[in-house]
Amino acid sequence: MRSAVTLVLALALGSNAIAAEPSDAMAKRVAACTACHGKEGRATSDGYFPRIAGKPAGYLYNQLLNFRGGRRSYAPMTYLIDHLSDAYLLEIARHFASLELPYPPPQTLGASPALLERGRKLVTDGDDARQIPACVQCHGKAMTGMQPAIPGLLGLPRDYLNGQLGAWKAQQRHAAAPDCMATIAGRLNAADVEAISAWLASQPVPVPSAAVPMTTARLPLHCGSAPQ
Amino acid sequence: MRSRVRIVLVALLLIAGLAIARLVVELRADDLEPGVPFAPTAQQIERGEYLARAGNCAACHTARGAPPYAGGRGIETPFGTVYASNLTPDAETGIGRWSAGHFWRALHEGRSRDGHLLYPAFPYTNYTLVTREDSDAIFAYLRTLPAVVAPNRLHALRFPYDNQWALAAWRVLFFDRDTFAAEPKQSAEWNRGAYLVRGLGHCSACHGERNVFGATDEPLALSGGVIPMADWYAPSLASPQEAGVAGWEVNDIVALLGTGSTPHASTTGPMAEVVARSLQHLSEPDLRAIATYLQSIPQAPARQHISASASEPAVLERGGQVYKKHCADCHGDDGKGTPGSWPALAGNRAVTMDSVANPIRLVLSGGYPPSTAGNPRPYGMPPFAQSLNDAEVAAVLTYVRASWGNAAAPVRSFDVAKHRQGRVNY
């Protein structure tokens, strides 16, 4: 009983302590993130560092754990978060997930209509013959992602999309096993990747842009990052 | 004349023969007494887990994302890469066939189960001071880990460092078996601190200066050194200009070691790892013991302050502009920081010490102190490698090192370029 009272007291004091912080304290805590990911995590014109604002918290948290656990490799990221606790990383993920900020207009890339059409077809229909599921099956019809851990695909630069699909193909990027995206990326060829990235990067982000609740009864593949 | 040449030749041969004999002795391992069956107690196992943390064994013996203590992490050295071994109790690939005696000999003497010499990247130059009792406790704990099949990776060392004869010669020159002898004139607390700092804690592995053979010149000295390959400088614990704590309150030292930050100082880079994985898990009495010992380290005399006018006005002006734009929000126009969030830069030894490696690394790579019970949600320093060029980093550091009473030498673009290429070992 005494320990329960102590716990309640500690929680009450704890939340008071947090409430006493200025409202921008969390934004200042993550200043190290926004140095590359842009103001409030909305990305920069740099064209590589991805937007993190508004991505599902589960997805962002998984990525932080992936960097810390060596499943993703980008030394400056791993270095920064290496000694932060799970609880703090989750709080950081939730902070960026909660930011609903407008998106800039899509990139104009000058890609050929044939390439864009190939990309559109793969994203919306997939390719049954090659066992490639449509991206929209998991990432949502509007491609804004599905809660709690599947990210949206729009509002990202082509270079970043190419980089990530390429990293999965080359087994440089991993996710919790079973790594469904590694399986799918392994079935894409270089021209597929180019087409998908070009089409996705040239689409406007719909309003609302938030990830939708999980609507699919069963994902086409088992994913360790989004267990069902 | 001829007879004199003959005498010299014979003398040289004799010396060479003695040296070879000494190396042969070094290479030969004594047979271990047949092991008495090892029956650890629960208390011993618990103690061993604690001591393994005090020694931060898991930091090297765990590869990123792999099971704890299963080895495989590459420790880069100027002589090549040494791969940490599998300490789980798997019979084929771990230490399943080791006896407590083998384990003790590894710590105390730097020899593997079969007697071959171990590379001192495994800091047995410090661990030689660990008591048999503590060694047995750590062994008892390691035996309780899940056995992981993970074959040890061959070290990737360059010639001649890949050779047991070379290692034997190194040991003849730089290693002696030792035991910890308590200093009777000092308190039990001081002696406990000395044992942890010199032995299991292996603080001198980073905070000691290394010679060209990679040996810490004075094995127990903590006079500061560049951490091989990591491109961070482990500041001197014997200097009031660096990280000496002779003038500190014991409570502040305990707070820094146990939580990773205090109002005056915080840990980042490799020391953040040490706090996160090892020190924050130590008991208050052990942290106090370490603090007491560190306080007693004789401090080198204060060095002459250089004149701030050594910095060019144009560089200072440019640095001031960069500071206003990128730094003042958190560290303040007056360099006083915000207690509990961002450290003061005025009077901060981390930015004014002679070595400019750490200030440059911090501006380029940023960094967080570790999450600890005492500071679970630390504020962090953003990386500026993407947004500031070498001249801007040099200018802002020159400005910080010459402002608000700070009077340290300027930082050159050349230094920044050098550390920009520094490796990030992840």
XYZ file of C-alpha atoms in Angstrom:
654
model
C 0.000 0.000 0.000
C 2.734 2.370 0.988
C 4.617 1.686 -2.228
C 1.415 2.280 -4.223
C 0.992 5.663 -2.547
C 4.638 6.478 -3.251
C 4.166 5.512 -6.881
C 1.056 7.683 -7.263
C 2.888 10.559 -5.611
C 5.900 10.060 -7.837
C 3.714 10.010 -10.938
C 1.870 13.133 -9.810
C 5.109 14.932 -9.036
C 6.602 13.658 -12.271
C 3.763 14.998 -14.388
C 3.889 18.292 -12.487
C 7.556 18.539 -13.244
C 6.861 18.009 -16.932
C 3.914 20.406 -16.905
C 6.127 23.072 -15.358
C 8.383 23.055 -18.422
C 7.950 25.761 -21.024
C 5.750 24.648 -23.926
C 8.668 24.637 -26.349
C 10.873 22.429 -24.135
C 10.369 19.353 -26.305
C 11.106 21.307 -29.470
C 14.356 22.431 -27.863
C 15.188 18.904 -26.729
C 15.051 17.749 -30.335
C 17.110 20.617 -31.759
C 19.697 17.992 -32.675
C 17.103 16.291 -34.929
C 15.858 19.403 -36.665
C 19.402 20.479 -37.544
C 19.190 18.035 -40.469
C 15.491 17.156 -40.710
C 14.513 20.812 -40.966
C 12.440 23.198 -38.883
C 9.982 21.125 -36.831
C 11.098 18.074 -38.782
C 9.479 19.229 -42.006
C 12.615 18.561 -44.084
C 14.778 21.041 -45.937
C 15.406 21.811 -49.557
C 18.505 19.619 -49.291
C 16.662 16.778 -50.988
C 17.987 13.923 -48.926
C 17.103 14.206 -45.234
C 13.500 13.053 -45.003
C 10.602 14.819 -43.379
C 9.775 13.301 -40.012
C 6.943 15.615 -38.949
C 3.592 13.854 -39.036
C 4.923 10.350 -39.683
C 3.262 7.675 -37.523
C 4.849 7.510 -34.073
C 5.281 3.734 -34.306
C 7.187 4.104 -37.556
C 9.494 6.812 -36.208
C 10.113 4.860 -33.015
C 10.926 1.711 -34.995
C 13.441 3.657 -37.077
C 15.156 5.058 -33.988
C 15.459 1.524 -32.620
C 16.685 0.324 -36.030
C 19.469 2.913 -36.067
C 20.440 2.104 -32.510
C 20.302 -1.636 -33.167
C 22.319 -1.530 -36.399
C 19.457 -2.525 -38.716
C 19.808 0.852 -40.405
C 23.191 2.440 -40.980
C 23.795 6.136 -40.908
C 26.625 6.860 -38.502
C 25.590 10.414 -37.537
C 22.079 9.181 -36.585
C 23.324 6.207 -34.589
C 25.869 8.361 -32.803
C 23.237 10.891 -31.709
C 20.683 8.490 -30.270
C 22.950 5.675 -29.105
C 22.562 6.312 -25.387
C 18.998 7.573 -25.208
C 16.463 5.343 -23.463
C 13.562 3.591 -25.189
C 11.135 5.792 -23.242
C 12.830 8.984 -24.405
C 13.064 7.798 -28.007
C 9.327 7.013 -27.940
C 8.649 10.481 -26.578
C 10.740 11.997 -29.377
C 8.883 9.876 -31.954
C 5.513 10.977 -30.554
C 6.593 14.597 -30.588
C 7.323 14.583 -34.320
C 4.297 12.390 -35.078
C 2.034 14.950 -33.428
C 3.132 17.819 -35.674
C 0.579 18.509 -38.401
C 2.321 20.874 -40.740
C 1.587 21.795 -44.352
C 3.620 20.119 -47.072
C 5.428 21.938 -49.853
C 4.261 21.294 -53.425
C 5.644 18.077 -54.953
C 8.946 17.990 -56.797
C 8.851 18.610 -60.524
C 11.343 16.191 -61.901
C 10.928 16.222 -65.651
C 10.497 12.444 -65.655
C 9.110 10.935 -68.858
C 5.381 10.116 -68.966
C 6.258 6.453 -69.606
C 8.408 6.286 -66.465
C 5.751 7.991 -64.377
C 3.075 5.619 -65.690
C 5.233 2.626 -64.819
C 5.660 4.043 -61.316
C 1.954 4.750 -60.899
C 1.051 1.247 -61.977
C 3.470 -0.414 -59.552
C 2.361 1.791 -56.664
C -1.376 1.398 -57.205
C -1.637 -2.079 -58.766
C 1.632 -3.860 -58.027
C 2.692 -6.672 -60.363
C 1.039 -10.021 -59.637
C 3.275 -11.880 -62.071
C 6.351 -10.898 -60.055
C 4.612 -11.152 -56.680
C 5.005 -7.435 -56.072
C 2.111 -6.161 -53.963
C 0.788 -2.680 -54.651
C 2.331 -0.076 -52.292
C -1.175 1.176 -51.488
C -2.116 -2.193 -49.976
C -0.060 -1.408 -46.879
C 0.700 2.310 -47.104
C -2.985 3.234 -47.537
C -5.112 4.151 -50.566
C -4.127 7.795 -50.170
C -0.496 6.697 -49.489
C -0.443 8.634 -46.212
C 0.424 5.517 -44.208
C -1.479 3.374 -41.731
C -1.381 3.594 -37.955
C 0.512 2.780 -35.917
C 3.726 2.008 -37.798
C 3.400 2.137 -41.600
C 4.705 5.412 -43.016
C 3.216 7.544 -45.757
C 5.038 7.616 -49.080
C 4.275 11.136 -50.242
C 6.088 14.364 -49.530
C 9.482 12.647 -49.702
C 12.278 13.604 -52.113
C 13.071 11.272 -54.993
C 16.700 10.921 -53.884
C 15.610 9.733 -50.461
C 13.096 7.224 -51.895
C 15.694 5.885 -54.337
C 18.202 5.705 -51.499
C 15.898 3.700 -49.226
C 14.596 1.247 -51.821
C 18.161 0.803 -53.042
C 19.396 0.238 -49.486
C 16.766 -2.456 -48.951
C 17.698 -4.130 -52.227
C 21.395 -4.018 -51.305
C 20.623 -5.257 -47.778
C 21.974 -2.076 -46.236
C 18.659 -1.188 -44.624
C 16.789 -3.682 -42.474
C 13.709 -3.723 -40.305
C 12.541 -6.042 -37.548
C 12.154 -9.600 -38.880
C 10.319 -10.679 -40.902
C 11.511 -7.762 -43.015
C 8.661 -7.473 -45.526
C 10.094 -4.437 -47.304
C 13.367 -6.262 -47.916
C 11.401 -9.068 -49.586
C 9.493 -6.637 -51.792
C 12.501 -4.497 -52.672
C 14.335 -7.683 -53.636
C 11.687 -8.271 -56.320
C 12.062 -4.770 -57.796
C 14.638 -4.068 -60.467
C 16.545 -0.793 -60.781
C 14.098 0.592 -63.371
C 11.152 -0.221 -61.049
C 12.820 1.685 -58.208
C 13.469 4.666 -60.434
C 9.864 4.689 -61.661
C 8.305 4.290 -58.205
C 10.472 7.016 -56.655
C 9.825 9.430 -59.520
C 6.067 8.967 -59.422
C 5.767 9.149 -55.626
C 7.952 12.266 -55.392
C 5.813 14.058 -57.980
C 2.464 13.494 -56.230
C 0.858 16.185 -54.075
C 0.192 15.277 -50.454
C -3.561 15.066 -49.799
C -5.318 16.900 -46.984
C -5.626 15.472 -44.369
C -2.153 14.075 -44.602
C -2.189 11.942 -41.430
C -1.816 8.171 -41.491
C -5.195 6.429 -41.462
C -6.211 3.726 -38.973
C -5.333 0.195 -40.070
C -8.062 -0.774 -42.507
C -6.653 -3.951 -44.004
C -7.637 -7.170 -42.281
C -4.390 -8.784 -43.367
C -1.304 -7.262 -44.914
C -0.037 -9.083 -48.019
C 3.199 -10.004 -46.192
C 4.121 -10.483 -42.558
C 6.004 -7.464 -41.275
C 7.971 -7.453 -38.047
C 7.583 -3.680 -37.854
C 3.797 -3.787 -38.149
C 2.706 -6.990 -36.439
C -0.976 -7.871 -36.871
C 91.830 -6.321 -32.294
C 90.312 -9.502 -33.645
C 89.753 -10.769 -30.142
C 87.889 -7.556 -29.251
C 85.532 -8.020 -32.230
C 85.019 -11.584 -31.098
C 84.136 -10.434 -27.572
C 81.613 -7.907 -28.921
C 80.081 -10.550 -31.193
C 79.808 -13.047 -28.373
C 78.239 -10.386 -26.137
C 75.698 -9.490 -28.833
C 74.885 -13.155 -29.383
C 74.465 -13.601 -25.657
C 72.090 -10.633 -25.441
C 70.114 -11.882 -28.433
C 69.980 -15.337 -26.892
C 68.746 -13.945 -23.590
C 66.113 -11.847 -25.355
C 64.893 -14.901 -27.285
C 64.848 -16.944 -24.103
C 62.819 -14.198 -22.397
C 60.336 -14.192 -25.270
C 60.080 -17.982 -25.154
C 59.318 -17.755 -21.451
C 56.711 -15.087 -22.208
C 55.103 -17.248 -24.881
C 54.930 -20.320 -22.671
C 51.863 -20.625 -20.494
C 52.027 -22.385 -17.166
C 49.765 -25.394 -16.914
C 46.711 -24.636 -14.878
C 45.971 -26.788 -11.863
C 43.097 -29.124 -12.661
C 40.012 -27.037 -12.026
C 38.041 -27.682 -8.901
C 34.369 -27.979 -9.866
C 32.988 -24.448 -9.945
C 29.743 -24.078 -8.011
C 28.802 -20.418 -7.907
C 26.302 -19.037 -5.419
C 23.369 -16.808 -6.384
C 25.024 -13.976 -4.525
C 28.221 -14.476 -6.495
C 26.318 -14.357 -9.787
C 24.557 -11.146 -8.816
C 27.851 -9.632 -7.734
C 29.412 -10.730 -11.005
C 26.744 -8.973 -13.057
C 27.448 -5.789 -11.147
C 31.199 -6.115 -11.563
C 30.870 -6.862 -15.285
C 29.045 -3.534 -15.545
C 31.744 -1.788 -13.529
C 34.242 -3.171 -16.060
C 31.938 -2.249 -18.965
C 32.715 -5.659 -20.486
C 29.566 -5.659 -22.618
C 30.544 -2.447 -24.404
C 33.316 -4.174 -26.339
C 32.051 -7.756 -26.178
C 28.725 -6.942 -27.851
C 28.304 -6.120 -31.525
C 25.599 -3.612 -32.424
C 22.225 -5.317 -32.571
C 23.691 -8.696 -31.560
C 23.115 -10.612 -28.302
C 24.966 -9.204 -25.264
C 28.459 -10.588 -24.598
C 28.503 -12.656 -27.811
C 31.490 -10.666 -29.086
C 32.200 -9.589 -32.636
C 32.602 -5.848 -32.136
C 35.678 -4.589 -33.925
C 37.974 -2.438 -31.803
C 39.964 -0.284 -34.166
C 43.561 0.392 -33.192
C 46.487 1.991 -35.016
C 47.751 -1.555 -35.626
C 44.576 -2.962 -37.141
C 41.231 -4.194 -35.856
C 40.909 -6.453 -32.836
C 37.601 -8.329 -32.620
C 36.159 -8.877 -29.158
C 35.485 -12.495 -28.312
C 32.314 -14.384 -27.418
C 31.941 -14.483 -23.620
C 28.717 -16.503 -23.557
C 28.959 -20.097 -22.295
C 28.740 -21.783 -25.710
C 31.204 -24.691 -25.636
C 32.505 -24.385 -29.199
C 32.599 -20.636 -29.750
C 32.279 -19.065 -26.302
C 33.840 -19.739 -22.912
C 31.822 -22.897 -22.199
C 34.965 -24.990 -21.770
C 36.800 -22.424 -19.678
C 37.386 -22.943 -15.988
C 37.338 -20.174 -13.403
C 41.121 -20.523 -13.441
C 41.295 -19.888 -17.185
C 39.135 -16.799 -16.788
C 41.248 -15.473 -13.951
C 44.397 -16.029 -15.989
C 42.854 -14.077 -18.898
C 42.119 -11.090 -16.656
C 45.269 -11.296 -14.592
C 47.765 -12.357 -17.206
C 46.230 -11.727 -20.623
C 46.213 -15.329 -21.836
C 43.434 -17.231 -23.535
C 42.255 -20.716 -22.512
C 44.934 -22.434 -24.608
C 47.610 -20.114 -23.239
C 48.084 -17.891 -26.280
C 48.680 -14.228 -25.601
C 45.753 -11.827 -25.824
C 45.981 -8.393 -27.361
C 45.951 -5.573 -24.816
C 42.960 -3.934 -26.539
C 41.460 -6.208 -23.895
C 42.731 -4.045 -21.041
C 44.421 -6.705 -18.942
C 47.071 -4.121 -18.158
C 44.335 -2.818 -15.818
C 42.422 -6.031 -15.155
C 45.567 -7.617 -13.758
C 44.639 -5.766 -10.544
C 41.223 -7.444 -10.283
C 41.011 -9.846 -7.354
C 40.480 -13.577 -7.834
C 37.234 -13.256 -5.898
C 35.876 -10.614 -8.303
C 37.130 -12.566 -11.300
C 35.274 -15.670 -10.107
C 32.096 -13.637 -9.601
C 32.236 -12.222 -13.132
C 32.906 -15.716 -14.478
C 29.941 -17.044 -12.493
C 27.710 -14.385 -14.040
C 28.917 -14.965 -17.595
C 28.133 -18.686 -17.187
C 24.478 -17.799 -16.613
C 24.100 -16.000 -19.957
C 22.264 -17.747 -22.795
C 24.877 -19.608 -24.873
C 25.202 -17.962 -28.277
C 26.892 -19.715 -31.190
C 29.113 -16.955 -32.551
C 32.585 -17.985 -33.733
C 35.311 -15.506 -32.819
C 36.443 -13.383 -35.712
C 40.127 -13.368 -36.590
C 41.817 -10.086 -35.765
C 42.755 -8.002 -38.772
C 46.174 -6.772 -37.629
C 49.013 -5.680 -39.855
C 52.439 -7.325 -39.869
C 54.256 -7.557 -37.490
C 51.507 -6.924 -34.948
C 49.659 -10.070 -36.034
C 52.390 -12.197 -34.530
C 52.626 -13.736 -31.037
C 56.382 -13.028 -30.904
C 55.741 -9.330 -31.390
C 53.081 -9.444 -28.707
C 55.459 -11.273 -26.385
C 58.034 -8.530 -26.925
C 55.395 -5.889 -26.230
C 54.519 -7.615 -22.980
C 58.143 -7.855 -21.902
C 58.390 -4.107 -22.381
C 55.025 -2.886 -21.152
C 53.191 -5.454 -19.029
C 53.723 -6.899 -15.599
C 51.308 -9.045 -13.684
C 50.212 -7.142 -10.637
C 47.860 -7.310 -7.685
C 46.094 -4.442 -6.032
C 47.825 -3.449 -2.815
C 45.775 -1.215 -0.550
C 47.455 1.987 0.540
C 47.376 1.713 4.347
C 47.626 5.480 4.821
C 44.445 6.035 2.827
C 40.830 5.389 3.810
C 38.945 2.235 2.806
C 36.822 4.440 0.544
C 39.883 5.829 -1.258
C 41.284 2.325 -1.705
C 37.987 1.053 -3.096
C 38.041 3.965 -5.552
C 41.645 3.278 -6.516
C 40.817 -0.395 -7.117
C 37.863 0.468 -9.371
C 39.603 3.264 -11.296
C 42.895 1.441 -11.883
C 41.465 -2.047 -12.234
C 38.008 -2.933 -13.520
C 37.116 0.624 -14.532
C 40.217 0.727 -16.776
C 39.959 4.529 -16.924
C 43.549 4.820 -18.106
C 42.635 2.918 -21.298
C 41.274 6.249 -22.555
C 42.480 8.856 -20.054
C 46.088 7.711 -20.214
C 48.543 8.833 -22.853
C 49.784 6.098 -25.187
C 53.236 5.762 -26.688
C 53.927 4.735 -30.284
C 53.541 1.094 -29.284
C 50.035 1.749 -28.004
C 51.060 1.289 -24.384
C 49.909 3.730 -21.738
C 53.246 5.238 -20.701
C 52.495 5.153 -17.032
C 49.859 2.466 -16.697
C 48.034 4.135 -13.858
C 48.358 7.718 -15.020
C 45.269 9.610 -16.066
C 46.963 12.570 -17.645
C 44.801 12.638 -20.765
C 45.165 11.077 -24.158
C 43.744 10.851 -27.635
C 41.535 7.778 -27.843
C 43.118 5.704 -30.605
C 41.149 5.911 -33.841
C 38.071 7.406 -32.183
C 39.307 10.968 -32.718
C 38.158 12.091 -29.264
C 40.463 13.391 -26.570
C 39.988 11.879 -23.111
C 40.883 14.872 -20.945
C 43.431 14.731 -18.170
C 42.079 13.908 -14.734
C 45.285 15.378 -13.345
C 44.820 18.868 -14.739
C 42.725 21.715 -13.382
C 42.496 22.992 -16.978
C 40.984 19.767 -18.263
C 38.953 17.272 -16.265
C 40.689 17.262 -12.889
C 38.160 17.212 -10.066
C 40.441 17.987 -7.132
C 38.516 21.181 -6.431
C 35.049 19.684 -6.888
C 32.493 18.657 -4.293
C 32.276 14.871 -4.058
C 28.517 15.134 -4.696
C 29.116 16.854 -8.031
C 31.562 14.175 -9.154
C 29.076 11.477 -8.139
C 26.320 13.283 -10.056
C 28.434 13.602 -13.197
C 29.432 9.944 -13.164
C 26.009 8.648 -12.154
C 23.720 10.857 -14.245
C 25.955 12.071 -17.064
C 25.567 15.769 -16.292
C 25.821 18.446 -13.641
C 25.270 22.188 -13.872
C 29.001 22.602 -14.644
C 29.779 19.682 -16.890
C 28.220 16.999 -19.017
C 29.379 13.853 -20.765
C 29.154 13.247 -24.498
C 30.987 11.089 -27.008
C 32.786 8.061 -25.566
C 32.234 9.163 -21.953
C 28.472 9.217 -22.540
C 28.816 5.532 -23.437
C 30.756 4.824 -20.246
C 28.102 6.538 -18.118
C 25.241 4.893 -20.008
C 26.560 1.357 -19.944
C 28.637 1.281 -16.810
C 28.795 4.130 -14.316
C 25.082 4.876 -13.958
C 24.599 1.306 -12.746
C 27.160 1.565 -9.951
C 26.143 1.931 -6.318
C 26.331 5.299 -4.605
C 29.133 4.092 -2.276
C 31.202 2.918 -5.251
C 30.666 6.219 -7.087
C 31.678 8.087 -3.928
C 34.764 5.899 -3.662
C 35.706 6.667 -7.273
C 35.095 10.374 -6.648
C 37.240 10.325 -3.520
C 40.093 8.702 -5.390
C 39.830 11.015 -8.412
C 39.866 14.042 -6.094
C 43.189 12.920 -4.683
C 45.031 12.658 -8.002
C 47.947 15.120 -7.852
C 47.142 18.052 -10.110
C 49.635 19.437 -12.562
C 50.440 23.126 -12.012
C 48.153 25.575 -13.791
C 49.551 26.570 -17.145
C 50.059 30.145 -18.244
C 46.974 31.582 -19.929
C 47.664 32.712 -23.442
C 46.573 36.144 -24.453
C 43.164 36.334 -26.100
C 44.572 38.898 -28.498
C 46.225 35.992 -30.290
C 42.919 35.659 -32.134
C 42.488 37.883 -35.171
C 39.732 40.518 -34.823
C 38.190 39.573 -38.181
C 37.944 35.926 -37.138
C 36.460 36.915 -33.781
C 33.875 39.096 -35.492
C 32.884 36.337 -37.871
C 32.776 33.866 -34.989
C 30.543 36.224 -33.038
C 28.110 36.348 -35.958
C 27.992 32.558 -36.233
C 27.524 32.334 -32.459
C 24.608 34.762 -32.480
C 22.896 32.880 -35.272
C 23.432 29.268 -34.177
C 24.482 29.109 -30.540
C 23.145 32.027 -28.502
C 19.567 30.692 -28.372
C 20.666 27.913 -26.052
C 24.050 28.949 -24.654
C 23.067 32.614 -24.184
C 24.608 35.871 -25.433
C 26.640 35.845 -22.234
C 27.786 32.227 -22.667
C 26.140 31.287 -19.387
C 23.882 28.582 -20.825
C 20.687 27.449 -19.114
C 21.173 25.394 -15.962
C 19.757 21.901 -16.374
C 19.493 22.167 -20.153
C 22.548 23.628 -21.850
C 25.973 24.034 -20.312
C 27.639 27.380 -19.830
C 30.502 27.979 -22.249
C 32.020 30.726 -20.112
C 34.667 29.045 -17.993
C 33.815 25.608 -19.422
C 36.991 23.536 -19.544
C 35.542 21.305 -22.261
C 35.796 24.227 -24.681
C 38.940 25.916 -23.346
C 41.302 22.947 -22.966
C 44.423 22.860 -25.109
C 43.243 19.986 -27.286
C 40.677 21.259 -29.764
C 39.511 17.768 -30.810
C 36.437 17.592 -28.585
C 35.076 21.104 -29.160
C 35.391 20.555 -32.912
C 33.785 17.115 -32.755
C 30.935 18.500 -30.662
C 30.187 21.283 -33.114
C 30.430 18.956 -36.121
C 28.641 15.885 -34.746
C 26.615 17.325 -31.858
C 25.694 14.856 -29.180
C 23.428 13.985 -26.287
C 24.459 13.138 -22.778
C 23.054 9.682 -21.940
C 19.535 9.043 -20.634
C 19.958 8.105 -16.995
C 17.685 7.831 -13.978
C 18.924 11.250 -12.858
C 18.588 12.844 -16.308
C 16.172 10.710 -18.322
C 15.390 13.262 -21.055
C 18.636 15.094 -21.783
C 18.878 18.131 -24.014
C 21.341 17.713 -26.856
C 23.735 19.608 -29.066
C 22.769 19.728 -32.764
C 25.325 18.627 -35.357
C 26.590 21.446 -37.557
C 28.652 19.405 -40.002
C 25.939 19.962 -42.626
C 25.491 23.685 -42.155
C 28.848 25.224 -41.169
C 32.038 25.110 -43.209
C 35.495 24.630 -41.709
C 36.212 28.371 -41.472
C 32.892 29.039 -39.731
C 33.434 26.255 -37.192
C 36.960 27.524 -36.553
C 35.707 31.102 -36.159
C 32.880 30.313 -33.767
C 35.132 28.143 -31.601
C 37.824 30.807 -31.631
C 35.162 33.286 -30.498
C 33.888 30.995 -27.721
C 37.446 30.296 -26.560
C 38.193 34.033 -26.319
C 34.934 35.393 -24.840
C 33.398 35.921 -21.376
C 36.734 35.509 -19.625
C 37.795 32.464 -21.663
C 41.346 32.878 -22.936
C 42.277 29.865 -25.033
C 44.189 29.649 -28.285
C 42.370 30.113 -31.606
C 41.090 27.137 -33.610
C 42.294 26.912 -37.196
C 40.283 25.820 -40.230
C 42.969 23.223 -40.744
C 42.125 21.622 -37.377
C 38.455 21.510 -38.285
C 39.205 19.904 -41.648
C 41.295 17.287 -39.891
C 38.544 16.339 -37.470
C 35.824 16.537 -40.094
C 37.494 13.579 -41.704
C 37.630 11.891 -38.318
C 35.942 8.568 -38.183
C 32.656 7.857 -36.518
C 32.987 4.320 -35.311
C 29.430 3.004 -35.726
